[in-house]
């Protein structure tokens, strides 16, 4: 019988918390201080900083751009040439990104013929035995014909079938050919939507009229909402010097931040522009810095021969990056976060209990009263007497 009782009491005993009032100034301070910490966290961080009571939505956007400006170039062996937007923006239209040509290596009058390969350890030769008919090196310029020919008076290389004469891209001008590109301007049109809140915005805002649009130019201080940007200004805001960047090219990000708080008047939802260089300014020595690609213009000579002008284009690619989240009061996130706040408050007594039972001088007395095993034969009256003494001695 006794054994059975011993086991069963673990199952059928009922535990109930009892309220213990401890008139101890230190514990009181810890209690209030922890409560204040929790309240500060909930009000200051969760509500004010994180705005956790809001529902969030992220932006959907479309970008178009239009560059304007002219440049005149004087490539040594060509006539002076005028460049307008159809010449230097390649391709003519793109998704949120446009490339402005600033420097180039031009190889005019190329036709398919035979010519000596550019000299390198694998292409120099002494006689025809060093060249293999039909061999094509992916890093070379064409298909070898099996002949060893004079590249210069002192140097022989394998002959290749290719677009001849071959491009010599070591001839890159040290001053950008289209230096005038720094004064080009670009108009960026950006429409955004927050689908969840059915909010639509444009970066050309209703208060921007067409006469302002004709003369304005973006500036963080004076014209922060003008959608027309001078390329030099964009590059210098990104911390670069335009004429240096224009030699080898690069990638610049135009970043439009549409973050907004829709609990206020939604007209506060305005774009914020920032600029930064996106490619690596200091690549390791072996990797070519900058940004370039090749394209060709094809034509037929009067003799009917297919001919092309090869252009290795160096320039600046501008990527327009749109991001942002909108927040608006929502009942579900509010309830979830109130719940989380209450949970935090319920942790406060745990901290205080730990303090009472480990850090106070009278912890033995407190723990005796805090954790109490009540038996059937306990006399309720002696209990209340002992409580009284505790209070009396405090
Ligand atoms: C760009 O415009 C400014 C002022 O209009 C002028 O001083 C500067 O020479 C121009 N830059 C180039 C490369 O033409």
Tab-separated table of C-alpha atoms and ligand atoms in Angstrom:
chain	number	residue	atom	x	y	z
A	1	UNK	CA	0.000	0.000	0.000
A	2	UNK	CA	2.765	2.465	1.010
A	3	UNK	CA	4.836	1.635	-2.072
A	4	UNK	CA	1.906	2.172	-4.384
A	5	UNK	CA	1.188	5.557	-2.833
A	6	UNK	CA	4.808	6.561	-3.339
A	7	UNK	CA	4.576	5.870	-7.056
A	8	UNK	CA	1.110	7.210	-7.673
A	9	UNK	CA	1.652	10.558	-6.040
A	10	UNK	CA	3.870	11.584	-8.953
A	11	UNK	CA	0.923	11.027	-11.286
A	12	UNK	CA	-1.966	12.350	-9.260
A	13	UNK	CA	-0.439	15.180	-7.239
A	14	UNK	CA	-1.776	18.548	-8.253
A	15	UNK	CA	0.702	21.401	-8.447
A	16	UNK	CA	-0.468	24.988	-8.105
A	17	UNK	CA	1.591	28.168	-8.011
A	18	UNK	CA	1.226	30.276	-4.916
A	19	UNK	CA	1.888	33.950	-4.670
A	20	UNK	CA	4.909	34.912	-2.645
A	21	UNK	CA	5.347	38.598	-1.966
A	22	UNK	CA	8.984	39.507	-1.356
A	23	UNK	CA	9.454	43.036	-0.011
A	24	UNK	CA	13.067	43.292	-1.161
A	25	UNK	CA	14.198	46.463	-2.859
A	26	UNK	CA	16.849	44.708	-5.011
A	27	UNK	CA	14.418	42.144	-6.384
A	28	UNK	CA	11.877	44.888	-7.021
A	29	UNK	CA	14.454	46.808	-9.027
A	30	UNK	CA	15.426	43.758	-11.078
A	31	UNK	CA	11.748	43.080	-11.757
A	32	UNK	CA	10.921	46.586	-12.953
A	33	UNK	CA	14.177	46.949	-14.833
A	34	UNK	CA	13.598	43.727	-16.813
A	35	UNK	CA	10.029	44.794	-17.504
A	36	UNK	CA	11.231	48.144	-18.815
A	37	UNK	CA	13.812	46.406	-21.029
A	38	UNK	CA	11.114	44.230	-22.559
A	39	UNK	CA	8.774	47.182	-23.094
A	40	UNK	CA	11.574	49.239	-24.661
A	41	UNK	CA	12.421	46.359	-26.988
A	42	UNK	CA	8.809	45.905	-28.042
A	43	UNK	CA	8.025	49.596	-28.489
A	44	UNK	CA	11.389	50.841	-29.714
A	45	UNK	CA	12.696	48.057	-31.879
A	46	UNK	CA	9.718	45.941	-32.924
A	47	UNK	CA	7.259	48.799	-33.449
A	48	UNK	CA	9.316	51.859	-34.357
A	49	UNK	CA	12.366	50.399	-36.107
A	50	UNK	CA	11.053	47.152	-37.608
A	51	UNK	CA	7.433	48.287	-37.990
A	52	UNK	CA	6.450	44.691	-37.321
A	53	UNK	CA	2.782	45.633	-37.163
A	54	UNK	CA	2.839	46.191	-40.934
A	55	UNK	CA	2.171	43.888	-43.819
A	56	UNK	CA	4.960	44.052	-46.385
A	57	UNK	CA	5.086	43.896	-50.149
A	58	UNK	CA	8.003	44.177	-52.533
A	59	UNK	CA	8.206	46.282	-55.619
A	60	UNK	CA	7.539	45.353	-59.244
A	61	UNK	CA	9.006	47.779	-61.719
A	62	UNK	CA	9.746	48.624	-65.307
A	63	UNK	CA	12.512	50.891	-66.555
A	64	UNK	CA	13.124	52.603	-69.861
A	65	UNK	CA	15.930	54.983	-70.657
A	66	UNK	CA	16.852	57.452	-73.343
A	67	UNK	CA	20.352	58.853	-73.801
A	68	UNK	CA	20.992	62.168	-75.540
A	69	UNK	CA	24.160	63.838	-76.796
A	70	UNK	CA	26.641	64.048	-79.654
A	71	UNK	CA	30.365	63.438	-79.973
A	72	UNK	CA	32.904	64.081	-82.681
A	73	UNK	CA	35.839	61.683	-83.043
A	74	UNK	CA	39.107	61.904	-84.913
A	75	UNK	CA	40.423	58.386	-85.367
A	76	UNK	CA	43.821	58.891	-87.047
A	77	UNK	CA	43.241	56.971	-90.286
A	78	UNK	CA	39.569	57.920	-90.699
A	79	UNK	CA	37.550	61.012	-91.480
A	80	UNK	CA	36.236	62.958	-88.463
A	81	UNK	CA	33.072	61.201	-87.459
A	82	UNK	CA	29.959	62.353	-85.660
A	83	UNK	CA	28.470	59.953	-83.127
A	84	UNK	CA	24.851	60.215	-82.165
A	85	UNK	CA	22.746	58.060	-79.900
A	86	UNK	CA	22.137	55.383	-82.562
A	87	UNK	CA	25.916	54.920	-82.860
A	88	UNK	CA	27.075	54.831	-79.263
A	89	UNK	CA	24.185	53.184	-77.376
A	90	UNK	CA	24.481	49.460	-78.013
A	91	UNK	CA	22.055	47.724	-78.274
A	92	UNK	CA	19.579	50.520	-79.042
A	93	UNK	CA	17.275	49.363	-76.243
A	94	UNK	CA	17.636	47.062	-73.293
A	95	UNK	CA	15.965	46.010	-70.069
A	96	UNK	CA	16.873	48.433	-67.333
A	97	UNK	CA	20.390	48.658	-68.680
A	98	UNK	CA	22.157	50.692	-71.346
A	99	UNK	CA	25.680	50.750	-72.681
A	100	UNK	CA	27.411	53.953	-73.731
A	101	UNK	CA	30.453	53.498	-75.922
A	102	UNK	CA	33.382	55.642	-74.796
A	103	UNK	CA	36.492	54.143	-76.350
A	104	UNK	CA	37.284	51.678	-79.118
A	105	UNK	CA	39.769	49.899	-81.321
A	106	UNK	CA	38.619	50.191	-84.944
A	107	UNK	CA	39.872	47.748	-87.578
A	108	UNK	CA	38.532	48.968	-90.928
A	109	UNK	CA	38.316	47.125	-94.264
A	110	UNK	CA	38.502	43.571	-93.005
A	111	UNK	CA	37.784	40.874	-95.544
A	112	UNK	CA	38.066	37.100	-95.496
A	113	UNK	CA	41.587	36.364	-96.671
A	114	UNK	CA	44.940	34.997	-95.535
A	115	UNK	CA	47.269	36.872	-93.250
A	116	UNK	CA	50.035	36.168	-90.719
A	117	UNK	CA	48.809	35.324	-87.210
A	118	UNK	CA	49.594	37.753	-84.397
A	119	UNK	CA	52.875	36.755	-82.781
A	120	UNK	CA	52.723	34.627	-79.617
A	121	UNK	CA	54.828	31.646	-78.452
A	122	UNK	CA	52.417	29.182	-80.071
A	123	UNK	CA	52.155	30.950	-83.436
A	124	UNK	CA	55.755	31.865	-84.245
A	125	UNK	CA	57.398	29.470	-86.668
A	126	UNK	CA	60.626	28.803	-88.473
A	127	UNK	CA	59.325	26.922	-91.497
A	128	UNK	CA	56.094	25.395	-92.824
A	129	UNK	CA	56.557	22.234	-90.717
A	130	UNK	CA	55.653	24.249	-87.563
A	131	UNK	CA	52.185	25.060	-88.929
A	132	UNK	CA	49.415	22.480	-89.274
A	133	UNK	CA	46.875	22.776	-92.092
A	134	UNK	CA	43.363	23.174	-90.706
A	135	UNK	CA	44.468	23.713	-87.114
A	136	UNK	CA	42.426	26.304	-85.264
A	137	UNK	CA	43.372	27.574	-81.851
A	138	UNK	CA	40.381	29.037	-79.960
A	139	UNK	CA	42.682	31.754	-78.665
A	140	UNK	CA	44.031	32.426	-82.146
A	141	UNK	CA	42.463	34.441	-84.933
A	142	UNK	CA	41.637	31.873	-87.611
A	143	UNK	CA	42.357	28.558	-89.302
A	144	UNK	CA	45.974	27.822	-90.153
A	145	UNK	CA	46.817	27.321	-93.809
A	146	UNK	CA	50.039	25.420	-93.087
A	147	UNK	CA	52.358	28.150	-94.345
A	148	UNK	CA	54.944	30.037	-92.325
A	149	UNK	CA	55.069	33.664	-93.493
A	150	UNK	CA	56.704	36.946	-92.573
A	151	UNK	CA	54.831	38.898	-89.907
A	152	UNK	CA	57.522	41.559	-89.835
A	153	UNK	CA	61.056	41.773	-91.172
A	154	UNK	CA	62.380	39.877	-88.150
A	155	UNK	CA	59.462	37.620	-87.182
A	156	UNK	CA	57.669	34.724	-88.895
A	157	UNK	CA	54.254	33.416	-87.857
A	158	UNK	CA	51.833	30.810	-89.184
A	159	UNK	CA	49.457	32.088	-91.831
A	160	UNK	CA	45.725	31.922	-91.024
A	161	UNK	CA	42.538	32.193	-93.031
A	162	UNK	CA	40.510	34.851	-91.239
A	163	UNK	CA	39.089	38.364	-91.354
A	164	UNK	CA	42.209	40.235	-92.494
A	165	UNK	CA	43.941	42.458	-91.538
A	166	UNK	CA	43.755	41.122	-87.966
A	167	UNK	CA	42.764	43.392	-85.112
A	168	UNK	CA	45.599	44.772	-83.003
A	169	UNK	CA	43.819	45.539	-79.739
A	170	UNK	CA	46.979	46.850	-78.127
A	171	UNK	CA	46.239	50.064	-80.029
A	172	UNK	CA	43.639	51.190	-77.426
A	173	UNK	CA	43.708	54.992	-77.166
A	174	UNK	CA	44.873	56.212	-73.766
A	175	UNK	CA	42.422	59.104	-73.881
A	176	UNK	CA	38.841	57.954	-74.466
A	177	UNK	CA	37.750	58.670	-78.025
A	178	UNK	CA	34.280	59.725	-76.958
A	179	UNK	CA	35.438	61.906	-74.077
A	180	UNK	CA	32.431	64.095	-74.801
A	181	UNK	CA	30.220	61.286	-73.464
A	182	UNK	CA	30.623	62.802	-70.011
A	183	UNK	CA	28.172	65.504	-71.042
A	184	UNK	CA	25.558	63.107	-72.404
A	185	UNK	CA	22.339	62.943	-70.439
A	186	UNK	CA	19.977	60.089	-69.823
A	187	UNK	CA	16.281	60.244	-69.067
A	188	UNK	CA	15.168	57.331	-66.908
A	189	UNK	CA	11.492	56.478	-66.793
A	190	UNK	CA	10.535	54.130	-64.014
A	191	UNK	CA	7.057	52.910	-63.084
A	192	UNK	CA	6.520	50.769	-60.035
A	193	UNK	CA	3.685	48.835	-58.479
A	194	UNK	CA	3.071	47.377	-55.060
A	195	UNK	CA	0.490	44.803	-56.158
A	196	UNK	CA	-0.727	43.882	-52.671
A	197	UNK	CA	-1.621	47.482	-51.826
A	198	UNK	CA	-2.585	48.486	-55.387
A	199	UNK	CA	-0.161	51.414	-55.285
A	200	UNK	CA	1.284	52.715	-58.558
A	201	UNK	CA	4.007	55.340	-58.794
A	202	UNK	CA	6.228	56.885	-61.460
A	203	UNK	CA	9.560	58.574	-60.961
A	204	UNK	CA	8.243	61.370	-63.178
A	205	UNK	CA	5.847	62.559	-60.532
A	206	UNK	CA	2.656	64.539	-61.209
A	207	UNK	CA	4.243	67.734	-59.863
A	208	UNK	CA	7.053	67.521	-62.465
A	209	UNK	CA	5.778	69.470	-65.460
A	210	UNK	CA	7.222	69.402	-68.946
A	211	UNK	CA	8.941	72.788	-68.745
A	212	UNK	CA	10.809	71.673	-65.612
A	213	UNK	CA	11.664	68.410	-67.349
A	214	UNK	CA	13.209	70.315	-70.261
A	215	UNK	CA	15.735	72.177	-68.153
A	216	UNK	CA	16.326	70.117	-65.021
A	217	UNK	CA	19.257	67.888	-64.215
A	218	UNK	CA	19.471	65.497	-61.283
A	219	UNK	CA	21.289	66.717	-58.206
A	220	UNK	CA	20.923	65.247	-54.721
A	221	UNK	CA	20.492	68.660	-53.129
A	222	UNK	CA	18.805	70.914	-55.657
A	223	UNK	CA	16.867	68.518	-57.955
A	224	UNK	CA	16.494	65.182	-56.155
A	225	UNK	CA	13.470	64.106	-58.211
A	226	UNK	CA	14.608	65.179	-61.683
A	227	UNK	CA	14.791	61.997	-63.807
A	228	UNK	CA	17.487	63.376	-66.144
A	229	UNK	CA	21.060	62.486	-65.238
A	230	UNK	CA	24.349	63.716	-66.637
A	231	UNK	CA	26.617	60.691	-67.133
A	232	UNK	CA	29.567	62.475	-65.539
A	233	UNK	CA	27.453	63.173	-62.456
A	234	UNK	CA	26.361	59.535	-62.174
A	235	UNK	CA	29.950	58.324	-62.413
A	236	UNK	CA	31.302	60.860	-59.944
A	237	UNK	CA	28.521	60.027	-57.440
A	238	UNK	CA	29.687	56.432	-57.750
A	239	UNK	CA	33.127	57.624	-56.656
A	240	UNK	CA	34.849	57.393	-60.032
A	241	UNK	CA	36.427	59.818	-62.470
A	242	UNK	CA	34.575	59.654	-65.784
A	243	UNK	CA	37.588	60.114	-68.069
A	244	UNK	CA	39.518	57.349	-66.259
A	245	UNK	CA	36.608	54.923	-66.279
A	246	UNK	CA	35.900	55.666	-69.955
A	247	UNK	CA	39.257	54.298	-71.135
A	248	UNK	CA	38.693	50.641	-70.200
A	249	UNK	CA	34.991	50.758	-69.413
A	250	UNK	CA	33.063	49.540	-66.405
A	251	UNK	CA	29.646	48.874	-64.936
A	252	UNK	CA	27.810	51.492	-62.899
A	253	UNK	CA	24.621	50.837	-60.980
A	254	UNK	CA	21.847	53.408	-60.803
A	255	UNK	CA	19.939	52.247	-57.771
A	256	UNK	CA	16.401	53.460	-57.194
A	257	UNK	CA	15.007	52.850	-53.742
A	258	UNK	CA	11.216	52.970	-53.516
A	259	UNK	CA	10.841	51.894	-49.874
A	260	UNK	CA	7.801	53.531	-48.408
A	261	UNK	CA	5.496	53.563	-45.439
A	262	UNK	CA	1.935	53.532	-46.712
A	263	UNK	CA	0.434	54.241	-43.291
A	264	UNK	CA	1.165	57.856	-44.082
A	265	UNK	CA	-0.114	59.687	-47.075
A	266	UNK	CA	0.979	57.500	-49.990
A	267	UNK	CA	2.341	60.562	-51.799
A	268	UNK	CA	5.340	60.221	-49.493
A	269	UNK	CA	6.361	57.286	-51.633
A	270	UNK	CA	9.227	58.868	-53.571
A	271	UNK	CA	12.267	57.475	-55.335
A	272	UNK	CA	15.732	57.803	-53.797
A	273	UNK	CA	18.631	57.560	-56.212
A	274	UNK	CA	22.072	56.253	-55.356
A	275	UNK	CA	24.944	55.287	-57.606
A	276	UNK	CA	27.747	52.788	-57.228
A	277	UNK	CA	30.306	50.987	-59.306
A	278	UNK	CA	29.278	47.353	-59.719
A	279	UNK	CA	32.275	45.752	-61.428
A	280	UNK	CA	35.574	45.174	-59.720
A	281	UNK	CA	37.752	48.249	-59.955
A	282	UNK	CA	40.961	46.391	-59.112
A	283	UNK	CA	40.834	42.955	-60.704
A	284	UNK	CA	43.884	40.797	-60.219
A	285	UNK	CA	46.670	41.602	-62.596
A	286	UNK	CA	45.960	38.778	-65.049
A	287	UNK	CA	42.280	39.474	-65.608
A	288	UNK	CA	41.446	42.292	-67.983
A	289	UNK	CA	39.820	45.201	-66.170
A	290	UNK	CA	36.860	47.139	-67.482
A	291	UNK	CA	34.090	46.196	-69.851
A	292	UNK	CA	34.341	45.589	-73.595
A	293	UNK	CA	32.900	43.571	-76.462
A	294	UNK	CA	33.210	43.429	-80.247
A	295	UNK	CA	30.768	44.163	-83.013
A	296	UNK	CA	31.106	44.738	-86.748
A	297	UNK	CA	29.508	46.810	-89.463
A	298	UNK	CA	29.238	44.947	-92.771
A	299	UNK	CA	29.180	46.379	-96.271
A	300	UNK	CA	30.009	45.383	-99.840
A	301	UNK	CA	32.814	47.097	-101.744
A	302	UNK	CA	32.160	48.359	-105.281
A	303	UNK	CA	33.787	45.113	-106.451
A	304	UNK	CA	31.065	43.231	-104.571
A	305	UNK	CA	33.364	41.923	-101.885
A	306	UNK	CA	31.957	41.385	-98.379
A	307	UNK	CA	33.885	43.716	-96.062
A	308	UNK	CA	33.469	44.805	-92.492
A	309	UNK	CA	34.637	47.360	-89.975
A	310	UNK	CA	35.395	45.611	-86.702
A	311	UNK	CA	34.963	47.628	-83.542
A	312	UNK	CA	36.154	46.517	-80.136
A	313	UNK	CA	33.960	48.689	-77.990
A	314	UNK	CA	34.915	49.861	-74.515
A	315	UNK	CA	32.311	51.694	-72.541
A	316	UNK	CA	30.226	52.093	-69.468
A	317	UNK	CA	27.214	49.924	-68.874
A	318	UNK	CA	24.606	51.513	-66.649
A	319	UNK	CA	22.368	49.048	-64.838
A	320	UNK	CA	19.212	50.484	-63.331
A	321	UNK	CA	18.372	48.505	-60.207
A	322	UNK	CA	15.003	49.113	-58.574
A	323	UNK	CA	14.242	47.821	-55.121
A	324	UNK	CA	12.013	48.598	-52.197
A	325	UNK	CA	9.411	47.277	-49.813
A	326	UNK	CA	6.219	48.948	-48.772
A	327	UNK	CA	4.561	48.430	-45.423
A	328	UNK	CA	1.002	49.057	-44.312
A	329	UNK	CA	-0.775	48.346	-41.009
A	330	UNK	CA	-2.093	44.793	-40.952
A	331	UNK	CA	-4.163	43.086	-38.253
A	332	UNK	CA	-2.492	39.668	-38.541
A	333	UNK	CA	1.133	40.812	-38.052
A	334	UNK	CA	-0.080	43.072	-35.230
A	335	UNK	CA	-1.680	40.166	-33.354
A	336	UNK	CA	1.350	37.949	-33.920
A	337	UNK	CA	3.678	40.604	-32.566
A	338	UNK	CA	1.496	41.464	-29.567
A	339	UNK	CA	1.555	37.750	-28.773
A	340	UNK	CA	5.326	37.697	-29.025
A	341	UNK	CA	5.570	40.751	-26.753
A	342	UNK	CA	3.376	39.116	-24.094
A	343	UNK	CA	5.539	36.007	-24.213
A	344	UNK	CA	8.566	38.141	-23.526
A	345	UNK	CA	6.803	39.761	-20.550
A	346	UNK	CA	6.042	36.321	-19.115
A	347	UNK	CA	9.789	35.646	-19.085
A	348	UNK	CA	10.368	38.484	-16.615
A	349	UNK	CA	9.347	36.456	-13.463
A	350	UNK	CA	11.791	33.735	-14.484
A	351	UNK	CA	14.623	36.251	-14.352
A	352	UNK	CA	13.459	37.543	-10.982
A	353	UNK	CA	13.060	34.030	-9.522
A	354	UNK	CA	16.575	33.224	-10.569
A	355	UNK	CA	17.780	36.435	-8.943
A	356	UNK	CA	15.870	35.743	-5.721
A	357	UNK	CA	17.096	32.166	-5.382
A	358	UNK	CA	20.756	32.779	-6.215
A	359	UNK	CA	21.778	36.376	-5.582
A	360	UNK	CA	20.008	37.533	-2.427
A	361	UNK	CA	21.498	37.052	1.059
A	362	UNK	CA	18.313	35.414	2.403
A	363	UNK	CA	17.956	33.010	-0.516
A	364	UNK	CA	17.638	29.973	1.786
A	365	UNK	CA	14.577	31.440	3.460
A	366	UNK	CA	13.028	32.482	0.130
A	367	UNK	CA	13.621	29.125	-1.434
A	368	UNK	CA	12.086	27.373	1.570
A	369	UNK	CA	8.929	29.408	1.039
A	370	UNK	CA	8.985	29.389	-2.694
A	371	UNK	CA	9.169	25.634	-3.113
A	372	UNK	CA	6.873	24.101	-0.575
A	373	UNK	CA	5.755	20.548	-0.161
A	374	UNK	CA	2.304	20.504	1.449
A	375	UNK	CA	1.327	17.390	3.418
A	376	UNK	CA	-2.078	16.347	4.769
A	377	UNK	CA	-0.918	16.804	8.379
A	378	UNK	CA	0.510	20.299	7.854
A	379	UNK	CA	-1.078	22.741	10.215
A	380	UNK	CA	-2.410	25.758	8.380
A	381	UNK	CA	-2.118	27.953	11.460
A	382	UNK	CA	1.614	27.409	12.042
A	383	UNK	CA	2.059	28.265	8.408
A	384	UNK	CA	0.475	31.684	8.734
A	385	UNK	CA	2.494	32.318	11.925
A	386	UNK	CA	5.762	31.599	10.168
A	387	UNK	CA	4.748	33.914	7.320
A	388	UNK	CA	4.140	36.590	9.900
A	389	UNK	CA	7.635	36.212	11.331
A	390	UNK	CA	9.149	36.536	7.906
A	391	UNK	CA	7.461	39.862	7.420
A	392	UNK	CA	8.343	40.955	10.913
A	393	UNK	CA	12.056	40.451	10.514
A	394	UNK	CA	12.273	42.148	7.131
B	1	LIG	C1	31.294	69.152	-70.882
B	1	LIG	O1	30.615	70.368	-70.644
B	1	LIG	C2	31.370	71.286	-69.886
B	1	LIG	C3	30.473	72.471	-69.592
B	1	LIG	O2	29.489	72.613	-70.533
B	1	LIG	C4	32.631	71.669	-70.656
B	1	LIG	O3	33.398	72.572	-69.897
B	1	LIG	C5	33.441	70.404	-70.910
B	1	LIG	O4	34.586	70.706	-71.696
B	1	LIG	C6	32.603	69.383	-71.625
B	1	LIG	N1	33.360	68.141	-71.710
B	1	LIG	C7	33.808	67.644	-72.847
B	1	LIG	C8	34.630	66.425	-72.747
B	1	LIG	O5	33.531	68.114	-73.903
